Every structure is written in structure tokens, then in C-alpha cells.
């Protein structure tokens, strides 16, 4: 008999241990899996809430190629996760694959798995070309400037795709400034006649020196100047969600600080690539930009 026809006992045991228990349709019906907003679009954040009839020790999800860490809220007996749909995601139906661990009654654990489908529609983002003139150094940088740009690219590569699985955010995300919106997420811009990528943040019309508030509880991941971003603050809210604050005139926090929602983290300004003082805020989830306005509309516990 060849080895191929006779798998060793060890490999059989491994197969049994790692095959999750897939719920029957009747058992799966006892689970509630909600997504907010009810209509998902590309570029939007999504809040998943899962309730299972069995007590779970852990729950994780897989969504659009990302691992989604869930946190348990003991009061509501609900598992929560913040996730998102990238701007590049095509309209269609996508699966949230859930994997949970429950005690098996013999001191071990039993793996449960469940799949729910959600449809993603095309988001409506304004496609208005904005004619802006910025200083030549931003469109035709010198070798010294190219070096600074490369350093900024490396810092962003090192920090902006980080995932802290634990949830630090609590309650809704709130506006970083009480001011009018001057440019929305997803709009297209033209710099000195050249079309740039879509606007991946939300702009607030504020004069220089306006206090900028943390959108939620979190930890200061970055507080340093970068070439394009100017004085740049990034907060890590856990579950892979970051908020970014650009062009500040002054820092009020340092890297590693814990902040609360509404806490002053800096003063607005026009540093970096900015035509004038304003506040650009952005939201990152696991390496992809999401619409801050849609994040602020979520009703979060
Ligand atoms: Zn902006």
C-alpha cells in the first residue's frame, strides 16, 4: 500500500481537530447577524453585531479578505466588530464567514462556523473636478524633497495598516471640529491640471488654530510632521480602525498617549500639502480608506 492511500493516524487526528462544526440551517437560524448601515456601499464602514444561542469563548470573522476581530459586550451579550468596504470593492454579494469557539462540555472547545451574505451597492460620491493650484514643490519635487516624500511613504507603510484586535473605541464617532464641510470623501481633484486620486478624507473649513478633537477613545499611534500631511496625528481605536488628522499647526498629544473622545489632540493649520488652513480627517480600516461622514452616522454602543 502506498503512503498516499494510507494516511497516518496523526494526520487523521489533525483533520478531525481542525474541521469546524458547520451549523445546520435550523441551528444557524438561532443566530442573529446584523450589519449597520442596512444598505452597504463601497467606501463605507460597517458595524457587525452577532448574537449566538450558545456561549462563545471567541468569535472571529472573515470579510472581503480581511480577518475581523470581534469583541464581546457582556451587558448586551453581543459580539461587536467594526469593519469596512473599500472604495475599490465592486457592487455584489459578499460573505461574512464567522468562526466561534464554544465549550464542548468535556473541558475542551468545539468550533462553530456560520456564513451570512451581504450585498454591497455602488456608493454615490460626487465626481466634481476641483481646480486647485498648489506650490510647484508638491507636483515637481526636488531630490531632497523626494527623499522626504519617500520617508513619509515608509512611515505610512509601517503604521497605517496596523491592526490592534482589542476594541478601544466606545460609543459613536463624533466630528473633530464644529465647522462646515468643504470637501467630501470620494470627490476627484485636479492639481495644476493633473487629475489626482479621489479625495480619501473629509475636509472641515476651519481657520488656523482651531482646536481639533479626537473622534473616539484610542491611543496616539503617530504625532509627527510628514511631507504631504504636514503635522500629522493618527489615533488607533482598536479592531483595525484608525483616524487621521492632517495639516495641524500644533500638536497637543504625543505618540503613545491614551485619549478620550472629544479630547483636544492639536490645533488646525495649513502645514504640508494644503492650499490654505483647513482640517482633513481620514479613516483607515486595515489598510483601506473609509468615508468619515458615514462612520459618524453609525449608531454605536
Ligand atoms: Zn482633504
mmCIF file of C-alpha atoms and ligand atoms in Angstrom:
data_model
loop_
_atom_site.group_PDB
_atom_site.id
_atom_site.type_symbol
_atom_site.label_atom_id
_atom_site.label_comp_id
_atom_site.label_asym_id
_atom_site.label_seq_id
_atom_site.Cartn_x
_atom_site.Cartn_y
_atom_site.Cartn_z
ATOM 1 C CA UNK A 1 0.000 0.000 0.000
ATOM 2 C CA UNK A 2 1.402 3.414 -0.891
ATOM 3 C CA UNK A 3 1.667 6.160 1.690
ATOM 4 C CA UNK A 4 -0.885 8.176 -0.231
ATOM 5 C CA UNK A 5 -3.603 5.543 0.317
ATOM 6 C CA UNK A 6 -2.809 5.096 3.980
ATOM 7 C CA UNK A 7 -2.674 8.396 5.830
ATOM 8 C CA UNK A 8 -1.048 8.129 9.215
ATOM 9 C CA UNK A 9 -3.200 8.236 12.338
ATOM 10 C CA UNK A 10 -1.653 11.596 13.190
ATOM 11 C CA UNK A 11 -2.873 13.243 10.016
ATOM 12 C CA UNK A 12 -6.394 11.833 10.538
ATOM 13 C CA UNK A 13 -6.461 13.325 14.039
ATOM 14 C CA UNK A 14 -5.333 16.699 12.694
ATOM 15 C CA UNK A 15 -8.134 16.706 10.123
ATOM 16 C CA UNK A 16 -10.762 15.963 12.784
ATOM 17 C CA UNK A 17 -9.455 18.612 15.191
ATOM 18 C CA UNK A 18 -9.462 21.408 12.641
ATOM 19 C CA UNK A 19 -12.722 20.682 10.834
ATOM 20 C CA UNK A 20 -15.196 23.217 12.245
ATOM 21 C CA UNK A 21 -18.690 22.165 13.119
ATOM 22 C CA UNK A 22 -20.826 23.773 10.404
ATOM 23 C CA UNK A 23 -24.225 24.697 11.772
ATOM 24 C CA UNK A 24 -27.323 23.117 10.225
ATOM 25 C CA UNK A 25 -29.785 25.655 8.752
ATOM 26 C CA UNK A 26 -32.060 25.217 11.813
ATOM 27 C CA UNK A 27 -29.212 25.866 14.274
ATOM 28 C CA UNK A 28 -27.925 28.797 12.207
ATOM 29 C CA UNK A 29 -31.384 30.396 12.298
ATOM 30 C CA UNK A 30 -30.946 30.908 16.054
ATOM 31 C CA UNK A 31 -28.074 33.285 15.399
ATOM 32 C CA UNK A 32 -28.679 36.965 14.705
ATOM 33 C CA UNK A 33 -26.157 38.716 12.491
ATOM 34 C CA UNK A 34 -26.820 42.412 11.855
ATOM 35 C CA UNK A 35 -24.942 44.906 9.718
ATOM 36 C CA UNK A 36 -25.215 48.666 10.040
ATOM 37 C CA UNK A 37 -25.932 50.581 7.822
ATOM 38 C CA UNK A 38 -28.578 48.259 6.390
ATOM 39 C CA UNK A 39 -27.541 49.262 2.853
ATOM 40 C CA UNK A 40 -23.808 48.700 2.386
ATOM 41 C CA UNK A 41 -21.822 50.640 -0.228
ATOM 42 C CA UNK A 42 -18.189 50.747 -1.320
ATOM 43 C CA UNK A 43 -16.157 53.185 0.817
ATOM 44 C CA UNK A 44 -18.433 52.714 3.848
ATOM 45 C CA UNK A 45 -17.630 51.467 7.322
ATOM 46 C CA UNK A 46 -19.801 48.586 8.545
ATOM 47 C CA UNK A 47 -20.705 47.620 12.091
ATOM 48 C CA UNK A 48 -21.407 43.923 12.620
ATOM 49 C CA UNK A 49 -23.381 42.666 15.650
ATOM 50 C CA UNK A 50 -23.617 38.943 16.323
ATOM 51 C CA UNK A 51 -25.694 37.093 18.925
ATOM 52 C CA UNK A 52 -25.332 33.341 19.278
ATOM 53 C CA UNK A 53 -27.581 30.966 21.261
ATOM 54 C CA UNK A 54 -24.518 29.138 22.635
ATOM 55 C CA UNK A 55 -21.981 30.833 24.893
ATOM 56 C CA UNK A 56 -18.876 31.533 22.850
ATOM 57 C CA UNK A 57 -15.307 31.816 24.092
ATOM 58 C CA UNK A 58 -14.196 33.685 20.999
ATOM 59 C CA UNK A 59 -15.562 34.872 17.685
ATOM 60 C CA UNK A 60 -13.688 35.978 14.597
ATOM 61 C CA UNK A 61 -14.832 36.773 11.114
ATOM 62 C CA UNK A 62 -13.545 36.881 7.596
ATOM 63 C CA UNK A 63 -14.825 39.670 5.348
ATOM 64 C CA UNK A 64 -13.541 40.827 1.928
ATOM 65 C CA UNK A 65 -10.198 39.119 2.542
ATOM 66 C CA UNK A 66 -9.719 40.673 5.994
ATOM 67 C CA UNK A 67 -9.722 38.963 9.376
ATOM 68 C CA UNK A 68 -12.329 40.689 11.579
ATOM 69 C CA UNK A 69 -11.732 40.521 15.342
ATOM 70 C CA UNK A 70 -14.975 40.614 17.380
ATOM 71 C CA UNK A 71 -15.228 41.911 20.968
ATOM 72 C CA UNK A 72 -17.828 40.651 23.434
ATOM 73 C CA UNK A 73 -20.121 43.052 25.288
ATOM 74 C CA UNK A 74 -21.257 41.212 28.429
ATOM 75 C CA UNK A 75 -24.148 43.606 29.135
ATOM 76 C CA UNK A 76 -25.939 43.019 25.812
ATOM 77 C CA UNK A 77 -24.416 39.516 25.286
ATOM 78 C CA UNK A 78 -23.451 40.680 21.810
ATOM 79 C CA UNK A 79 -20.236 40.367 19.778
ATOM 80 C CA UNK A 80 -19.226 43.616 18.030
ATOM 81 C CA UNK A 81 -16.851 44.424 15.205
ATOM 82 C CA UNK A 82 -16.168 47.489 13.102
ATOM 83 C CA UNK A 83 -15.133 46.729 9.554
ATOM 84 C CA UNK A 84 -15.432 48.331 6.147
ATOM 85 C CA UNK A 85 -15.861 48.025 2.408
ATOM 86 C CA UNK A 86 -13.024 49.531 0.353
ATOM 87 C CA UNK A 87 -13.779 52.160 -2.279
ATOM 88 C CA UNK A 88 -12.478 49.702 -4.920
ATOM 89 C CA UNK A 89 -14.958 46.940 -3.973
ATOM 90 C CA UNK A 90 -17.340 46.211 -6.876
ATOM 91 C CA UNK A 91 -21.089 46.002 -6.215
ATOM 92 C CA UNK A 92 -22.144 42.425 -5.440
ATOM 93 C CA UNK A 93 -22.899 39.904 -2.742
ATOM 94 C CA UNK A 94 -20.149 39.189 -0.186
ATOM 95 C CA UNK A 95 -19.900 36.648 2.634
ATOM 96 C CA UNK A 96 -19.128 37.280 6.263
ATOM 97 C CA UNK A 97 -17.651 33.989 7.481
ATOM 98 C CA UNK A 98 -17.895 33.601 11.244
ATOM 99 C CA UNK A 99 -15.842 31.179 13.331
ATOM 100 C CA UNK A 100 -16.582 30.725 17.016
ATOM 101 C CA UNK A 101 -15.350 28.528 19.836
ATOM 102 C CA UNK A 102 -17.771 27.120 22.395
ATOM 103 C CA UNK A 103 -17.083 24.801 25.374
ATOM 104 C CA UNK A 104 -17.793 21.171 24.414
ATOM 105 C CA UNK A 105 -18.807 20.158 27.964
ATOM 106 C CA UNK A 106 -15.699 17.988 28.434
ATOM 107 C CA UNK A 107 -13.239 20.779 29.167
ATOM 108 C CA UNK A 108 -12.404 21.259 25.504
ATOM 109 C CA UNK A 109 -13.752 23.501 22.782
ATOM 110 C CA UNK A 110 -15.985 22.936 19.795
ATOM 111 C CA UNK A 111 -15.563 25.072 16.681
ATOM 112 C CA UNK A 112 -18.657 26.571 15.085
ATOM 113 C CA UNK A 113 -18.864 28.238 11.719
ATOM 114 C CA UNK A 114 -21.553 30.265 10.020
ATOM 115 C CA UNK A 115 -21.785 32.276 6.802
ATOM 116 C CA UNK A 116 -24.028 35.270 6.114
ATOM 117 C CA UNK A 117 -24.209 37.133 2.809
ATOM 118 C CA UNK A 118 -24.473 40.916 2.484
ATOM 119 C CA UNK A 119 -24.989 42.875 -0.682
ATOM 120 C CA UNK A 120 -22.821 45.884 -1.458
ATOM 121 C CA UNK A 121 -24.242 48.625 -3.705
ATOM 122 C CA UNK A 122 -22.336 51.377 -5.509
ATOM 123 C CA UNK A 123 -21.809 54.430 -3.286
ATOM 124 C CA UNK A 124 -22.760 57.819 -4.706
ATOM 125 C CA UNK A 125 -19.717 60.084 -4.436
ATOM 126 C CA UNK A 126 -19.507 63.445 -6.214
ATOM 127 C CA UNK A 127 -17.207 63.401 -9.213
ATOM 128 C CA UNK A 128 -16.523 67.121 -9.358
ATOM 129 C CA UNK A 129 -13.114 68.190 -10.573
ATOM 130 C CA UNK A 130 -11.735 70.719 -8.077
ATOM 131 C CA UNK A 131 -9.292 73.136 -9.657
ATOM 132 C CA UNK A 132 -6.618 73.832 -7.103
ATOM 133 C CA UNK A 133 -3.230 75.348 -7.518
ATOM 134 C CA UNK A 134 -0.587 74.157 -5.111
ATOM 135 C CA UNK A 135 3.043 75.168 -4.891
ATOM 136 C CA UNK A 136 5.275 73.626 -7.557
ATOM 137 C CA UNK A 137 7.290 71.732 -4.918
ATOM 138 C CA UNK A 138 4.349 69.346 -4.478
ATOM 139 C CA UNK A 139 3.986 68.413 -8.142
ATOM 140 C CA UNK A 140 7.658 68.619 -9.203
ATOM 141 C CA UNK A 141 9.702 67.805 -6.087
ATOM 142 C CA UNK A 142 13.485 68.251 -5.914
ATOM 143 C CA UNK A 143 15.756 65.265 -4.995
ATOM 144 C CA UNK A 144 15.841 66.462 -1.341
ATOM 145 C CA UNK A 145 12.032 66.711 -1.314
ATOM 146 C CA UNK A 146 11.780 63.285 -2.960
ATOM 147 C CA UNK A 147 13.786 61.890 -0.039
ATOM 148 C CA UNK A 148 11.351 63.457 2.465
ATOM 149 C CA UNK A 149 8.422 62.105 0.441
ATOM 150 C CA UNK A 150 9.943 58.601 0.472
ATOM 151 C CA UNK A 151 10.408 58.814 4.256
ATOM 152 C CA UNK A 152 6.742 59.744 4.633
ATOM 153 C CA UNK A 153 5.676 56.842 2.404
ATOM 154 C CA UNK A 154 7.711 54.462 4.597
ATOM 155 C CA UNK A 155 6.210 55.807 7.854
ATOM 156 C CA UNK A 156 2.700 55.354 6.448
ATOM 157 C CA UNK A 157 3.564 51.851 5.222
ATOM 158 C CA UNK A 158 4.880 50.955 8.697
ATOM 159 C CA UNK A 159 1.960 52.355 10.702
ATOM 160 C CA UNK A 160 -1.251 52.780 8.709
ATOM 161 C CA UNK A 161 -2.133 49.112 8.187
ATOM 162 C CA UNK A 162 -1.753 48.161 11.845
ATOM 163 C CA UNK A 163 -4.456 46.107 13.495
ATOM 164 C CA UNK A 164 -4.887 46.171 17.279
ATOM 165 C CA UNK A 165 -7.572 43.477 17.729
ATOM 166 C CA UNK A 166 -8.931 44.808 21.060
ATOM 167 C CA UNK A 167 -11.655 47.416 20.867
ATOM 168 C CA UNK A 168 -10.665 50.829 22.265
ATOM 169 C CA UNK A 169 -13.485 52.840 20.687
ATOM 170 C CA UNK A 170 -16.680 53.279 22.680
ATOM 171 C CA UNK A 171 -19.908 54.897 21.534
ATOM 172 C CA UNK A 172 -20.318 56.968 18.370
ATOM 173 C CA UNK A 173 -17.520 58.628 16.410
ATOM 174 C CA UNK A 174 -18.010 62.399 16.636
ATOM 175 C CA UNK A 175 -16.883 65.320 14.467
ATOM 176 C CA UNK A 176 -13.327 66.551 15.176
ATOM 177 C CA UNK A 177 -14.424 70.180 14.732
ATOM 178 C CA UNK A 178 -17.707 72.079 14.825
ATOM 179 C CA UNK A 179 -17.406 73.515 11.314
ATOM 180 C CA UNK A 180 -18.783 73.332 7.776
ATOM 181 C CA UNK A 181 -17.602 70.583 5.404
ATOM 182 C CA UNK A 182 -15.564 71.996 2.498
ATOM 183 C CA UNK A 183 -14.857 68.737 0.645
ATOM 184 C CA UNK A 184 -16.388 65.289 0.976
ATOM 185 C CA UNK A 185 -14.924 61.792 0.669
ATOM 186 C CA UNK A 186 -14.650 60.315 -2.830
ATOM 187 C CA UNK A 187 -14.572 63.560 -4.843
ATOM 188 C CA UNK A 188 -11.976 63.871 -7.597
ATOM 189 C CA UNK A 189 -9.425 66.663 -7.630
ATOM 190 C CA UNK A 190 -7.199 68.258 -10.221
ATOM 191 C CA UNK A 191 -3.824 69.655 -9.087
ATOM 192 C CA UNK A 192 -2.202 72.073 -11.554
ATOM 193 C CA UNK A 193 -4.163 70.481 -14.390
ATOM 194 C CA UNK A 194 -3.345 66.899 -13.341
ATOM 195 C CA UNK A 195 -6.107 64.640 -12.055
ATOM 196 C CA UNK A 196 -5.229 63.145 -8.696
ATOM 197 C CA UNK A 197 -6.724 60.128 -6.920
ATOM 198 C CA UNK A 198 -10.155 60.531 -5.241
ATOM 199 C CA UNK A 199 -10.274 62.605 -2.055
ATOM 200 C CA UNK A 200 -9.893 59.984 0.674
ATOM 201 C CA UNK A 201 -10.976 62.097 3.633
ATOM 202 C CA UNK A 202 -13.356 64.775 4.840
ATOM 203 C CA UNK A 203 -12.379 68.472 4.936
ATOM 204 C CA UNK A 204 -13.589 70.903 7.570
ATOM 205 C CA UNK A 205 -13.462 74.634 6.863
ATOM 206 C CA UNK A 206 -11.612 75.940 9.912
ATOM 207 C CA UNK A 207 -9.136 78.779 10.372
ATOM 208 C CA UNK A 208 -5.660 78.022 11.697
ATOM 209 C CA UNK A 209 -5.532 77.479 15.466
ATOM 210 C CA UNK A 210 -8.952 75.811 15.851
ATOM 211 C CA UNK A 211 -8.969 73.006 18.468
ATOM 212 C CA UNK A 212 -9.153 69.515 16.881
ATOM 213 C CA UNK A 213 -10.883 66.795 18.913
ATOM 214 C CA UNK A 214 -10.347 63.014 18.979
ATOM 215 C CA UNK A 215 -13.268 61.324 17.174
ATOM 216 C CA UNK A 216 -13.306 58.470 19.714
ATOM 217 C CA UNK A 217 -11.259 56.868 22.501
ATOM 218 C CA UNK A 218 -7.916 55.484 21.399
ATOM 219 C CA UNK A 219 -4.130 55.546 21.531
ATOM 220 C CA UNK A 220 -1.910 58.046 19.691
ATOM 221 C CA UNK A 221 -0.097 55.970 17.038
ATOM 222 C CA UNK A 222 1.607 58.888 15.263
ATOM 223 C CA UNK A 223 2.152 62.558 16.147
ATOM 224 C CA UNK A 224 4.868 63.873 13.813
ATOM 225 C CA UNK A 225 5.364 66.022 10.721
ATOM 226 C CA UNK A 226 5.322 64.368 7.271
ATOM 227 C CA UNK A 227 5.926 65.981 3.860
ATOM 228 C CA UNK A 228 2.389 65.895 2.402
ATOM 229 C CA UNK A 229 0.349 65.501 5.598
ATOM 230 C CA UNK A 230 2.121 68.282 7.496
ATOM 231 C CA UNK A 231 1.776 67.911 11.274
ATOM 232 C CA UNK A 232 0.014 64.575 11.396
ATOM 233 C CA UNK A 233 -1.829 62.777 14.223
ATOM 234 C CA UNK A 234 -3.083 59.189 13.897
ATOM 235 C CA UNK A 235 -5.276 57.571 16.575
ATOM 236 C CA UNK A 236 -5.672 53.789 16.901
ATOM 237 C CA UNK A 237 -9.202 52.902 18.101
ATOM 238 C CA UNK A 238 -8.679 49.123 18.024
ATOM 239 C CA UNK A 239 -10.295 46.500 15.760
ATOM 240 C CA UNK A 240 -8.126 47.811 12.896
ATOM 241 C CA UNK A 241 -9.723 51.268 12.872
ATOM 242 C CA UNK A 242 -7.573 54.432 12.746
ATOM 243 C CA UNK A 243 -8.493 58.132 12.449
ATOM 244 C CA UNK A 244 -6.041 60.559 10.817
ATOM 245 C CA UNK A 245 -5.802 64.355 11.321
ATOM 246 C CA UNK A 246 -3.725 66.360 8.823
ATOM 247 C CA UNK A 247 -2.145 69.822 8.311
ATOM 248 C CA UNK A 248 -2.140 70.719 12.048
ATOM 249 C CA UNK A 249 -0.362 73.854 13.252
ATOM 250 C CA UNK A 250 0.295 72.377 16.706
ATOM 251 C CA UNK A 251 0.344 69.001 18.489
ATOM 252 C CA UNK A 252 -1.450 68.600 21.846
ATOM 253 C CA UNK A 253 -0.608 64.881 22.238
ATOM 254 C CA UNK A 254 2.452 62.667 21.794
ATOM 255 C CA UNK A 255 2.845 59.128 20.444
ATOM 256 C CA UNK A 256 1.687 56.509 22.981
ATOM 257 C CA UNK A 257 -0.796 58.812 24.785
ATOM 258 C CA UNK A 258 -4.275 57.467 25.600
ATOM 259 C CA UNK A 259 -7.037 59.841 24.504
ATOM 260 C CA UNK A 260 -10.779 60.124 25.093
ATOM 261 C CA UNK A 261 -13.420 61.111 22.568
ATOM 262 C CA UNK A 262 -13.633 64.921 22.351
ATOM 263 C CA UNK A 263 -10.155 65.460 23.829
ATOM 264 C CA UNK A 264 -8.078 68.168 22.134
ATOM 265 C CA UNK A 265 -5.271 66.498 20.143
ATOM 266 C CA UNK A 266 -3.971 69.503 18.222
ATOM 267 C CA UNK A 267 -4.744 72.808 16.536
ATOM 268 C CA UNK A 268 -5.762 73.081 12.880
ATOM 269 C CA UNK A 269 -3.433 74.631 10.327
ATOM 270 C CA UNK A 270 -2.193 74.528 6.760
ATOM 271 C CA UNK A 271 1.063 72.544 7.054
ATOM 272 C CA UNK A 272 2.081 70.037 4.343
ATOM 273 C CA UNK A 273 0.209 69.913 1.031
ATOM 274 C CA UNK A 274 -2.640 72.316 1.711
ATOM 275 C CA UNK A 275 -3.868 75.308 -0.257
ATOM 276 C CA UNK A 276 -4.753 77.023 2.985
ATOM 277 C CA UNK A 277 -5.706 76.262 6.584
ATOM 278 C CA UNK A 278 -8.324 73.504 6.870
ATOM 279 C CA UNK A 279 -8.720 70.193 8.681
ATOM 280 C CA UNK A 280 -8.515 66.989 6.637
ATOM 281 C CA UNK A 281 -9.605 63.898 8.568
ATOM 282 C CA UNK A 282 -9.428 60.349 7.248
ATOM 283 C CA UNK A 283 -10.481 56.920 8.466
ATOM 284 C CA UNK A 284 -8.424 53.780 7.821
ATOM 285 C CA UNK A 285 -9.601 50.245 8.409
ATOM 286 C CA UNK A 286 -6.973 47.535 7.891
ATOM 287 C CA UNK A 287 -5.169 49.493 5.172
ATOM 288 C CA UNK A 288 -8.169 50.885 3.296
ATOM 289 C CA UNK A 289 -9.710 54.385 3.453
ATOM 290 C CA UNK A 290 -13.359 54.726 4.513
ATOM 291 C CA UNK A 291 -15.776 57.669 4.486
ATOM 292 C CA UNK A 292 -15.556 59.534 7.853
ATOM 293 C CA UNK A 293 -19.069 61.013 7.373
ATOM 294 C CA UNK A 294 -20.600 57.532 7.119
ATOM 295 C CA UNK A 295 -18.616 56.407 10.192
ATOM 296 C CA UNK A 296 -20.074 59.302 12.212
ATOM 297 C CA UNK A 297 -23.616 58.286 11.169
ATOM 298 C CA UNK A 298 -23.302 54.770 12.689
ATOM 299 C CA UNK A 299 -25.204 54.298 15.955
ATOM 300 C CA UNK A 300 -22.535 52.589 18.048
ATOM 301 C CA UNK A 301 -22.772 51.189 21.577
HETATM 302 ZN ZN1 LIG B 1 -8.845 66.845 2.360
#
